[in-house]
DNA sequence: CGAGTGAGCGGAA
DNA sequence: TTCCGCTCACTCG
């Protein structure tokens, strides 16, 4: 393949394949982030040309690989936590949430009624579809009242992701309907479409405690993080940090309810239902959204 | 630092 | 009731 073909090919590569390489880069970085690998090192390790990698990062997140490297280290996660700036101020500074808003995706939500919850989704019709996203294949689930589920799958993991999600509401009816779910994808993964005037409608299906925890997550601004123990304190159960972790793990709306912004007290990324690598990718991607303003 | 441990709490079976 | 978890603080080496 000559140079021109190579360039052409990288330009027409759909965004969906970007994440596969990003994933490999992040995995590599997680292994030896201590010695700050150069772009050249990383490119060699994942079998790509440095220029290709450079281009890919720009397209994926709008930032340089160097900035991205910094964004996925432990050090950075720690900084998200403890620069002491009150969250509300931080949010204002980003030109985002005032007190009346839930979070930067401009979500309005309603919790589902106890009856509906206990019936495990009986009578609920859920439309679903898989779509390309910056974090791999995204499974979107929606009821007529709004977005109800968002999950991720690595290549070939679609069936597993669907099983995982449909287990949560076993009695619901599932209808594959990509035309119904596609608009959600566009909206969710494009920050320029996060507009207060047209809030994303979301249904939160969970227990009181879980919904409280998820609401606390939605108050964390883009590009920042909170410790599980801080969230525990915030919902009035200061000793329940582990229960908070469990509730966060049960969040059916990955990314929209930003469970990736919860980290351990030390700044370490302790866990993520859809894979730690994906959590790192999300934090790195968010850091990039901030940097390009 | 790194590994091990027990308290602590909510949810599901 | 029993068991499990996206925790934490504390203990040793």
PDB file of N, CA and C in Angstrom, chain A residues 54 56-69 71 284-285 287-289 291-292:
ATOM      1  N   UNK A  54      -1.423   9.958  15.825  1.00  0.00           N
ATOM      2  CA  UNK A  54      -1.634  11.389  16.036  1.00  0.00           C
ATOM      3  C   UNK A  54      -2.988  11.825  15.473  1.00  0.00           C
ATOM      4  N   UNK A  56      -5.497   9.922  14.682  1.00  0.00           N
ATOM      5  CA  UNK A  56      -6.607   9.238  15.333  1.00  0.00           C
ATOM      6  C   UNK A  56      -7.025   9.948  16.620  1.00  0.00           C
ATOM      7  N   UNK A  57      -6.047  10.356  17.410  1.00  0.00           N
ATOM      8  CA  UNK A  57      -6.370  11.044  18.666  1.00  0.00           C
ATOM      9  C   UNK A  57      -7.090  12.351  18.383  1.00  0.00           C
ATOM     10  N   UNK A  58      -6.618  13.039  17.380  1.00  0.00           N
ATOM     11  CA  UNK A  58      -7.240  14.310  17.046  1.00  0.00           C
ATOM     12  C   UNK A  58      -8.701  14.116  16.642  1.00  0.00           C
ATOM     13  N   UNK A  59      -8.922  13.074  15.877  1.00  0.00           N
ATOM     14  CA  UNK A  59     -10.287  12.830  15.421  1.00  0.00           C
ATOM     15  C   UNK A  59     -11.149  12.330  16.574  1.00  0.00           C
ATOM     16  N   UNK A  60     -10.550  11.525  17.420  1.00  0.00           N
ATOM     17  CA  UNK A  60     -11.329  10.877  18.489  1.00  0.00           C
ATOM     18  C   UNK A  60     -11.726  11.870  19.571  1.00  0.00           C
ATOM     19  N   UNK A  61     -10.768  12.693  19.966  1.00  0.00           N
ATOM     20  CA  UNK A  61     -11.017  13.530  21.127  1.00  0.00           C
ATOM     21  C   UNK A  61     -10.666  14.988  20.890  1.00  0.00           C
ATOM     22  N   UNK A  62     -10.025  15.282  19.796  1.00  0.00           N
ATOM     23  CA  UNK A  62      -9.643  16.656  19.542  1.00  0.00           C
ATOM     24  C   UNK A  62      -8.453  17.086  20.372  1.00  0.00           C
ATOM     25  N   UNK A  63      -7.646  16.164  20.806  1.00  0.00           N
ATOM     26  CA  UNK A  63      -6.460  16.549  21.562  1.00  0.00           C
ATOM     27  C   UNK A  63      -5.252  15.748  21.108  1.00  0.00           C
ATOM     28  N   UNK A  64      -4.083  16.232  21.506  1.00  0.00           N
ATOM     29  CA  UNK A  64      -2.859  15.559  21.111  1.00  0.00           C
ATOM     30  C   UNK A  64      -2.657  14.312  21.949  1.00  0.00           C
ATOM     31  N   UNK A  65      -1.941  13.354  21.417  1.00  0.00           N
ATOM     32  CA  UNK A  65      -1.651  12.148  22.192  1.00  0.00           C
ATOM     33  C   UNK A  65      -0.975  12.477  23.524  1.00  0.00           C
ATOM     34  N   UNK A  66      -0.121  13.484  23.519  1.00  0.00           N
ATOM     35  CA  UNK A  66       0.587  13.848  24.749  1.00  0.00           C
ATOM     36  C   UNK A  66      -0.401  14.256  25.843  1.00  0.00           C
ATOM     37  N   UNK A  67      -1.339  15.117  25.471  1.00  0.00           N
ATOM     38  CA  UNK A  67      -2.341  15.543  26.442  1.00  0.00           C
ATOM     39  C   UNK A  67      -3.165  14.348  26.910  1.00  0.00           C
ATOM     40  N   UNK A  68      -3.426  13.475  25.979  1.00  0.00           N
ATOM     41  CA  UNK A  68      -4.210  12.298  26.340  1.00  0.00           C
ATOM     42  C   UNK A  68      -3.466  11.415  27.338  1.00  0.00           C
ATOM     43  N   UNK A  69      -2.181  11.239  27.104  1.00  0.00           N
ATOM     44  CA  UNK A  69      -1.373  10.431  28.011  1.00  0.00           C
ATOM     45  C   UNK A  69      -1.482  10.965  29.431  1.00  0.00           C
ATOM     46  N   UNK A  71      -3.807  12.637  30.650  1.00  0.00           N
ATOM     47  CA  UNK A  71      -5.169  12.556  31.163  1.00  0.00           C
ATOM     48  C   UNK A  71      -5.538  11.183  31.707  1.00  0.00           C
ATOM     49  N   UNK A 284     -10.245  10.425  29.846  1.00  0.00           N
ATOM     50  CA  UNK A 284      -9.334  11.073  28.908  1.00  0.00           C
ATOM     51  C   UNK A 284     -10.094  11.889  27.868  1.00  0.00           C
ATOM     52  N   UNK A 285     -11.163  11.316  27.386  1.00  0.00           N
ATOM     53  CA  UNK A 285     -11.984  11.993  26.377  1.00  0.00           C
ATOM     54  C   UNK A 285     -12.598  13.265  26.965  1.00  0.00           C
ATOM     55  N   UNK A 287     -11.386  15.042  29.473  1.00  0.00           N
ATOM     56  CA  UNK A 287     -10.316  16.024  29.648  1.00  0.00           C
ATOM     57  C   UNK A 287     -10.096  16.757  28.331  1.00  0.00           C
ATOM     58  N   UNK A 288     -10.192  16.021  27.240  1.00  0.00           N
ATOM     59  CA  UNK A 288      -9.995  16.612  25.923  1.00  0.00           C
ATOM     60  C   UNK A 288     -11.094  17.612  25.592  1.00  0.00           C
ATOM     61  N   UNK A 289     -12.326  17.296  25.937  1.00  0.00           N
ATOM     62  CA  UNK A 289     -13.424  18.222  25.650  1.00  0.00           C
ATOM     63  C   UNK A 289     -13.185  19.554  26.351  1.00  0.00           C
ATOM     64  N   UNK A 291     -10.208  20.789  27.241  1.00  0.00           N
ATOM     65  CA  UNK A 291      -9.049  21.485  26.731  1.00  0.00           C
ATOM     66  C   UNK A 291      -9.318  22.248  25.447  1.00  0.00           C
ATOM     67  N   UNK A 292     -10.200  21.694  24.648  1.00  0.00           N
ATOM     68  CA  UNK A 292     -10.437  22.423  23.398  1.00  0.00           C
ATOM     69  C   UNK A 292     -11.520  23.476  23.567  1.00  0.00           C
TER      70      UNK A 292
END
